[in-house]
CSV table of C-alpha atoms in Angstrom, one decimal:
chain,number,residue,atom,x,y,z
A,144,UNK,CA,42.9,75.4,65.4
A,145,UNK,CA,40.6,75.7,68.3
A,146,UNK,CA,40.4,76.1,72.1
A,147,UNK,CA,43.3,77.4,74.1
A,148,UNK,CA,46.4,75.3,72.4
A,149,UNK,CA,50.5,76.6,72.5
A,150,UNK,CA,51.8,78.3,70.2
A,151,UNK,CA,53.0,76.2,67.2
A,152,UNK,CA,54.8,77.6,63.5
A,153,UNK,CA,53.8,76.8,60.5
A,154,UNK,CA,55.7,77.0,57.7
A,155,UNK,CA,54.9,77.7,53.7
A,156,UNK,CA,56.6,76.0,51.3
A,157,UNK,CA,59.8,78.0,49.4
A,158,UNK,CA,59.0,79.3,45.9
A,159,UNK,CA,60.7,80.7,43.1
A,160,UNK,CA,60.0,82.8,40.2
A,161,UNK,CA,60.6,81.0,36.7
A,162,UNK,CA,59.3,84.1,34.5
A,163,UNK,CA,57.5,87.0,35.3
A,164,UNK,CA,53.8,85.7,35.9
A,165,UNK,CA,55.2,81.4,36.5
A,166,UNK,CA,56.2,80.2,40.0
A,167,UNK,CA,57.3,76.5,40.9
A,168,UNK,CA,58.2,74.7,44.0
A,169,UNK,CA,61.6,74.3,44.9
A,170,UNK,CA,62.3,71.0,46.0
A,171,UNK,CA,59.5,68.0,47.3
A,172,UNK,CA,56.5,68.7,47.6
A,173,UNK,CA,55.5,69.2,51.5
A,174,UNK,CA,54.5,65.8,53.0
A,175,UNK,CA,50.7,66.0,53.7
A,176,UNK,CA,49.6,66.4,57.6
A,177,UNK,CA,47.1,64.3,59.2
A,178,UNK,CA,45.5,64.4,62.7
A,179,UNK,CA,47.7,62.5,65.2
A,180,UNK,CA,46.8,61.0,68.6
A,181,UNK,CA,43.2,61.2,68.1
A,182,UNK,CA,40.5,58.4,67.8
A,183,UNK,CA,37.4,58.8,65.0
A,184,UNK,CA,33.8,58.3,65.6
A,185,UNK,CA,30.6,58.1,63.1
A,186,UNK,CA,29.1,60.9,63.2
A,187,UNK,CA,25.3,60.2,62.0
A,188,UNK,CA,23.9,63.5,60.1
A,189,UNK,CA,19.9,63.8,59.3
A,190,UNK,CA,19.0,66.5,57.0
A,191,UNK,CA,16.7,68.6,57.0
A,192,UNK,CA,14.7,66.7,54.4
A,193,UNK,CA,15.1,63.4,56.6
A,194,UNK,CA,17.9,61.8,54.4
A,195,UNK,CA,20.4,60.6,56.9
A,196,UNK,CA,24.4,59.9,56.3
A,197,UNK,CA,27.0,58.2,58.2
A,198,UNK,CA,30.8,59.6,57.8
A,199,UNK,CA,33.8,59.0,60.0
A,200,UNK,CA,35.0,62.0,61.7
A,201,UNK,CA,38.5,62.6,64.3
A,202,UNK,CA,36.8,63.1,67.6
A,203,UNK,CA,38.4,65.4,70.1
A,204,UNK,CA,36.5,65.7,73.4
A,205,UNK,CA,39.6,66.1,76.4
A,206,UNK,CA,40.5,69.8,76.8
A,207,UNK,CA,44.1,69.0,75.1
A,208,UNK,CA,42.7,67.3,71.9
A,209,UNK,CA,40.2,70.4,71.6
A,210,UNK,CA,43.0,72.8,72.2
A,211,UNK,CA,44.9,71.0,69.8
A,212,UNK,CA,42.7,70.1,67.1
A,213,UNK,CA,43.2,70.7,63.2
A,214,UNK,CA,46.2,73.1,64.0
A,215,UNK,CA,49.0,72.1,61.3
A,216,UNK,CA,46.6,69.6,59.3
A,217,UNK,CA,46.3,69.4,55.4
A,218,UNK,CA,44.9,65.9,55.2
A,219,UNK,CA,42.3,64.7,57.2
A,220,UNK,CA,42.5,61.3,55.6
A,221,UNK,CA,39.6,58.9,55.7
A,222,UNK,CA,37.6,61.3,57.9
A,223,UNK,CA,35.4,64.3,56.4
A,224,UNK,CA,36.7,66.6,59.7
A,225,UNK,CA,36.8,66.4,63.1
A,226,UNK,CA,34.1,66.5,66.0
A,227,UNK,CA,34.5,68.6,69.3
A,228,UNK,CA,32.1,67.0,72.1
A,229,UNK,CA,31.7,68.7,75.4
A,230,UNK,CA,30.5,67.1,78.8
A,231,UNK,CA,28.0,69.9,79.1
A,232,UNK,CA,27.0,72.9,77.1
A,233,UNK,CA,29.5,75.5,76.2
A,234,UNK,CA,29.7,79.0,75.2
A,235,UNK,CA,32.9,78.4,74.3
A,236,UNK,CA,34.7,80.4,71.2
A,237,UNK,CA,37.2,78.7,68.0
A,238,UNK,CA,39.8,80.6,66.7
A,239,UNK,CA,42.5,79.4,64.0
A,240,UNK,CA,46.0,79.6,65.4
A,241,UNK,CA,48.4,77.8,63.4
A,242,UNK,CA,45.9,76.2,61.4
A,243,UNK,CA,47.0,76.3,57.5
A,244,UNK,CA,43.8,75.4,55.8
A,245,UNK,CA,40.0,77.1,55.7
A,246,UNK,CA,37.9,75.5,57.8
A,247,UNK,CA,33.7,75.6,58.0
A,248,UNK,CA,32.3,75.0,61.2
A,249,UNK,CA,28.8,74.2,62.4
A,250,UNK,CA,27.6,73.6,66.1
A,251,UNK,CA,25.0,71.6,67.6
A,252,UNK,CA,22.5,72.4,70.8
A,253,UNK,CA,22.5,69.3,73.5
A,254,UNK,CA,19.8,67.9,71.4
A,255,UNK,CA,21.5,67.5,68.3
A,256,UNK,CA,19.6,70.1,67.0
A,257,UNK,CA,21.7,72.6,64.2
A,258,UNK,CA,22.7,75.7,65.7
A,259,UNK,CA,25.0,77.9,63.9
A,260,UNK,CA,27.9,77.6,61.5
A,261,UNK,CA,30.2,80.0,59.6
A,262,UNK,CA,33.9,79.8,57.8
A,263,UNK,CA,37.1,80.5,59.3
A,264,UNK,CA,40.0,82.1,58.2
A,265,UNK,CA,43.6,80.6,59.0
A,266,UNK,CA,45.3,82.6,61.3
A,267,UNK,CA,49.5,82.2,60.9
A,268,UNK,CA,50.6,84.9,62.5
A,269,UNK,CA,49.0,86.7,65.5
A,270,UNK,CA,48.0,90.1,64.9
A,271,UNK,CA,48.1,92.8,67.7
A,272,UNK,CA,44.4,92.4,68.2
A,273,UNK,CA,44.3,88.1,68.4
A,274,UNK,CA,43.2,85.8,65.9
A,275,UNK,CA,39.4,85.8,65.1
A,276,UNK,CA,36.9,84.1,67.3
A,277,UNK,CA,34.3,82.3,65.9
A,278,UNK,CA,31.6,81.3,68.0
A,279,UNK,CA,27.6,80.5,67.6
A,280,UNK,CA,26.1,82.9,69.8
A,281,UNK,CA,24.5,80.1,72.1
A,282,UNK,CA,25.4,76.7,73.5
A,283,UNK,CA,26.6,73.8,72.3
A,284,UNK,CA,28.4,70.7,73.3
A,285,UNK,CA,29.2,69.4,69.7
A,286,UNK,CA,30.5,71.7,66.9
A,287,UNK,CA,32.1,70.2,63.7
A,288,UNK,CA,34.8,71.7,62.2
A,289,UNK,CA,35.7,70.5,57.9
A,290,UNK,CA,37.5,71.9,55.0
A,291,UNK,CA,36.1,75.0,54.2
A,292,UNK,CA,32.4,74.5,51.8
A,293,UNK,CA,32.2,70.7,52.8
A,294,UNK,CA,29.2,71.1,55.2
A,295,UNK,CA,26.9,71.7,52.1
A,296,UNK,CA,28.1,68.4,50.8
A,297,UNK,CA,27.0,66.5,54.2
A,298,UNK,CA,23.4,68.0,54.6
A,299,UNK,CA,24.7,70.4,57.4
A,300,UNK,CA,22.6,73.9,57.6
A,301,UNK,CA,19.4,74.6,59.3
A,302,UNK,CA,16.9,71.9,60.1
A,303,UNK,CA,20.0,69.5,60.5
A,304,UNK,CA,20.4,67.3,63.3
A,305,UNK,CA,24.0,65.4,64.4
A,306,UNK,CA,24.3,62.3,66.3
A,307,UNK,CA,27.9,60.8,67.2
A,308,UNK,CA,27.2,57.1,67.4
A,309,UNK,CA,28.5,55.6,70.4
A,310,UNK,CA,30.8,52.3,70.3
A,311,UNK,CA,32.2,53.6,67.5
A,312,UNK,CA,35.7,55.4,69.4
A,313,UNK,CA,37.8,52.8,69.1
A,314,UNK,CA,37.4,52.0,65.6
A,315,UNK,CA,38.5,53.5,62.2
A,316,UNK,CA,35.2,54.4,60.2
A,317,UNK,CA,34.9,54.1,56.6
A,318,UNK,CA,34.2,57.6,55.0
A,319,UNK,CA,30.9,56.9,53.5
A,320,UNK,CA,30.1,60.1,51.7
């Protein structure tokens, strides 16, 4: 949903009209979409209180998994979202192409520290002027991108601090929240 990624369709599933105010799907259900080709990380989130959680998050840090991101996903599985991580601080902008489902996002200075965070809007089709860009207003070289309202749930706002715990790439983490 974020970065510079192709072009890709989406597509919503067919409905039909039983009665006036009833609608139905027409056929199977669509088959739920997970992240593919990525690796997951614990990410390690302290409050602003001081509790701390643990929960296993998709990491994308090469320019292609970042471009690529959530575009297309409606299941993120055992995972609570997916982590962007930079080599160095970034300006950078999100936007939503392609990408079916509400997101929140939050970014992180260098330090961990909470920086900003907003929700964003799935963007289908373009429009004449682009999709909207979402961006912090500072840098960053972690932002965190989950179903729209779940950052609340994981202690995420101001005062928060996010640590991605390293060793953990290879391995699928246990959701823990």
């Amino acid at each position: 949903p974020t970065g510079d990624a192709p072009e890709r369709s989406s597509a919503a599933p067919d409905r039909t009209t039983n009665a006036p105010e009833t609608s139905t799907l027409v056929g199977p259900a669509p088959e739920p979409v997970r992240p593919e080709g990525f690796s997951t990380i614990t990410a390690r989130i302290t409050e602003v209180d001081g509790d701390v959680c643990e929960v296993c998050v998709w990491l994308a840090d090469t320019a292609d998994e970042r471009a690529r991101g959530l575009m297309g996903v409606t299941d993120l599985g055992d995972a609570v979202g997916m982590v962007f991580r930079f080599d160095e601080p970034v300006a950078n902008r999100f936007y939503m192409l392609n990408t079916p489902t509400p997101l929140s996002i939050a970014w992180f200075e260098p330090d961990g520290e909470y920086a900003a965070s907003t929700d964003m809007e799935p963007c289908l089709e373009v429009p004449e002027d682009g999709c909207p860009l979402y961006g912090p207003g500072t840098s960053y070289d972690v932002a965190l991108e989950v179903f729209q309202g779940d950052l609340d749930d994981l202690g995420v706002g101001p005062g928060a601090r996010l640590e991605l715990v390293a060793g953990t790439e290879a391995e699928r983490c246990p959701a823990s929240r």
